Amino acid sequence: MSRHLLKRTLKYLTLGGLGTGSGYFLYKNDWEVSTIGVVRFGRAAFTALWIVADYKIHLRGIDYESPEYEKVKSEIHCRSALRLRELCCSNGGGFIKVGQHLGSLEYLLPMEYVETMKVLHNQAPQTPVTELFKVLEEDLGQKVQDMFVQIDPEPLGAASLAQVHKATLKDGTVVAVKIQHPKVKKHSFVDIKTMEIPKIYWDLSSERVLTMEFCEGGKVDNREYMKQHKISVDEVSRDLGKLYSEMIFVHGYVHCDPHPGNVLVNKTADGNTEIVLLDHGIYQSLTDEFRVNYCKLWTSLIKADLEGIKKYSTAMNAGDMYPLFACMLTARSWKAISSGIDKQQYTKSEDDEIKSNAATYLIQISEILNRVPRQLLLILKTNDVLRSIEYALQTRASSTSFINMSRCCIRAVAMDSERKCNTWTGWLQIRLATQWQLFKIDIYEFFLWVQTSSVVRFMSRKNNVIAL
């Protein structure tokens, strides 16, 4: 018995010694326990178990169709969303990116989650300005007061990797200074014409500090701001869709973090609407083969070409699950896809069906995400964020977005065919066929415009009669 006790004592002393020694080593080397991968993983696992237990315990025995069930479920949604947000803030880095993404999925997640996580778009955990001053001085080699007349201590926005402060240079120029959180490097060891790019002040920028032109504007999902500044919501939605269609289908180089905190809209001096894309930290380069197949897949989806959908979904490794894959890409039901997503209006019943199926097919969705090319994963995330912006602007699934997408797909496929063509006559044939396809789209767009204009004129005339 005493021998067994001695073994246990030696075991605990050894473990205790290792723990104490490791803790001392981390302390002396300026590490924080919260940045260690196993600690962050453990925290995430505990939070997940806590959330699952909350649902199981408090919904047990309540009638699924009763008002009490909905009330209790909403309360659990709120508690669980808060726990998730606390987890994201505690773990930082990529966890905040995940939280920001969850805050953009209005069309998929319960609103309790969306509203709770949405604050991470601009209100991620903040670093005290005194700590940021150290980063500035370390990287730029000057005292803060020698570089700036003033730096607003309140950040304009704080995100997962950095936060932005409004500042004034010595010559009176107002700038935005983006400074990396001091702990980002430590986390990284574990986590490893409608667009304007702001001017960079390179002499006041470094690996961890970014000083750039201050861009005026409101968040892209702020309808009230657009109303106040007489900015067309439809125009913003159309231009943003056109911008991303060009990046994805034509150029194959895509900004993959377009959450509302990273996209501003404003009215220029000449009265045009301008979209300003911020935070160029996450880009995805697409191979030509992937890009062209993706163009052909979307062309098939828009045309309701079921054979084409199957063929190009298979090229993306979706296999027999191509109907579910098509639903994931379009965020539409298979019935709507089969009938033509550019013709079928998005309805409340379809929305309810999609949200219900998202949970039912979770395992299959995970399998598809494991199968598809890695370059598609960030595109899917980007599509989700863009749809959430459309949802907020109430312009979701408009015909205009499909028209712009079709134009880009046709151009991209034609460019690829021209590159592979070896004869002048073949090149001419491709060019004529492309122009004919684009002309048909122009005619279709004009037809839609005439229809809309007629309705508008009729409604205006009706309102005038009522006023009289």
PDB file of C-alpha atoms in Angstrom, residues 101 103-109 220-221 237 240-241 244 257-260 328-332 379-398 401:
ATOM      1  CA  HIS A 101     -18.311  34.773 -40.592  1.00  0.00           C
ATOM      2  CA  GLY A 103     -22.273  37.015 -37.870  1.00  0.00           C
ATOM      3  CA  SER A 104     -22.790  37.251 -41.631  1.00  0.00           C
ATOM      4  CA  LEU A 105     -25.050  34.216 -42.087  1.00  0.00           C
ATOM      5  CA  GLU A 106     -28.463  35.851 -41.601  1.00  0.00           C
ATOM      6  CA  TYR A 107     -29.978  33.589 -44.240  1.00  0.00           C
ATOM      7  CA  LEU A 108     -28.821  30.403 -42.505  1.00  0.00           C
ATOM      8  CA  LEU A 109     -28.377  30.797 -38.720  1.00  0.00           C
ATOM      9  CA  VAL A 220     -22.090  48.296 -47.149  1.00  0.00           C
ATOM     10  CA  ASP A 221     -25.058  46.806 -45.237  1.00  0.00           C
ATOM     11  CA  SER A 237     -25.670  45.484 -54.697  1.00  0.00           C
ATOM     12  CA  LEU A 240     -20.542  44.689 -55.554  1.00  0.00           C
ATOM     13  CA  GLY A 241     -21.768  41.605 -57.416  1.00  0.00           C
ATOM     14  CA  TYR A 244     -16.750  39.930 -57.320  1.00  0.00           C
ATOM     15  CA  ASP A 257     -12.977  38.775 -46.534  1.00  0.00           C
ATOM     16  CA  PRO A 258     -15.779  41.106 -47.708  1.00  0.00           C
ATOM     17  CA  HIS A 259     -17.674  41.287 -44.400  1.00  0.00           C
ATOM     18  CA  PRO A 260     -19.537  44.610 -43.869  1.00  0.00           C
ATOM     19  CA  MET A 328     -24.683  24.956 -51.229  1.00  0.00           C
ATOM     20  CA  LEU A 329     -23.317  27.128 -54.053  1.00  0.00           C
ATOM     21  CA  THR A 330     -26.546  28.968 -54.790  1.00  0.00           C
ATOM     22  CA  ALA A 331     -28.229  28.898 -51.353  1.00  0.00           C
ATOM     23  CA  ARG A 332     -31.376  27.864 -53.242  1.00  0.00           C
ATOM     24  CA  ILE A 379     -14.863  31.158 -52.357  1.00  0.00           C
ATOM     25  CA  LEU A 380     -17.762  29.462 -50.539  1.00  0.00           C
ATOM     26  CA  LYS A 381     -17.076  31.549 -47.445  1.00  0.00           C
ATOM     27  CA  THR A 382     -16.940  34.693 -49.612  1.00  0.00           C
ATOM     28  CA  ASN A 383     -20.245  33.775 -51.280  1.00  0.00           C
ATOM     29  CA  ASP A 384     -21.864  33.385 -47.850  1.00  0.00           C
ATOM     30  CA  VAL A 385     -20.740  36.859 -46.788  1.00  0.00           C
ATOM     31  CA  LEU A 386     -21.896  38.455 -50.052  1.00  0.00           C
ATOM     32  CA  ARG A 387     -25.314  36.806 -49.692  1.00  0.00           C
ATOM     33  CA  SER A 388     -25.619  38.126 -46.161  1.00  0.00           C
ATOM     34  CA  ILE A 389     -24.977  41.644 -47.513  1.00  0.00           C
ATOM     35  CA  GLU A 390     -27.680  41.117 -50.151  1.00  0.00           C
ATOM     36  CA  TYR A 391     -29.977  39.878 -47.380  1.00  0.00           C
ATOM     37  CA  ALA A 392     -29.333  43.048 -45.352  1.00  0.00           C
ATOM     38  CA  LEU A 393     -29.892  45.252 -48.417  1.00  0.00           C
ATOM     39  CA  GLN A 394     -33.014  43.251 -49.356  1.00  0.00           C
ATOM     40  CA  THR A 395     -31.686  42.660 -52.882  1.00  0.00           C
ATOM     41  CA  ARG A 396     -31.129  38.909 -52.616  1.00  0.00           C
ATOM     42  CA  ALA A 397     -31.344  36.738 -55.744  1.00  0.00           C
ATOM     43  CA  SER A 398     -32.124  39.646 -58.077  1.00  0.00           C
ATOM     44  CA  SER A 401     -26.849  39.701 -60.176  1.00  0.00           C
TER      45      SER A 401
END
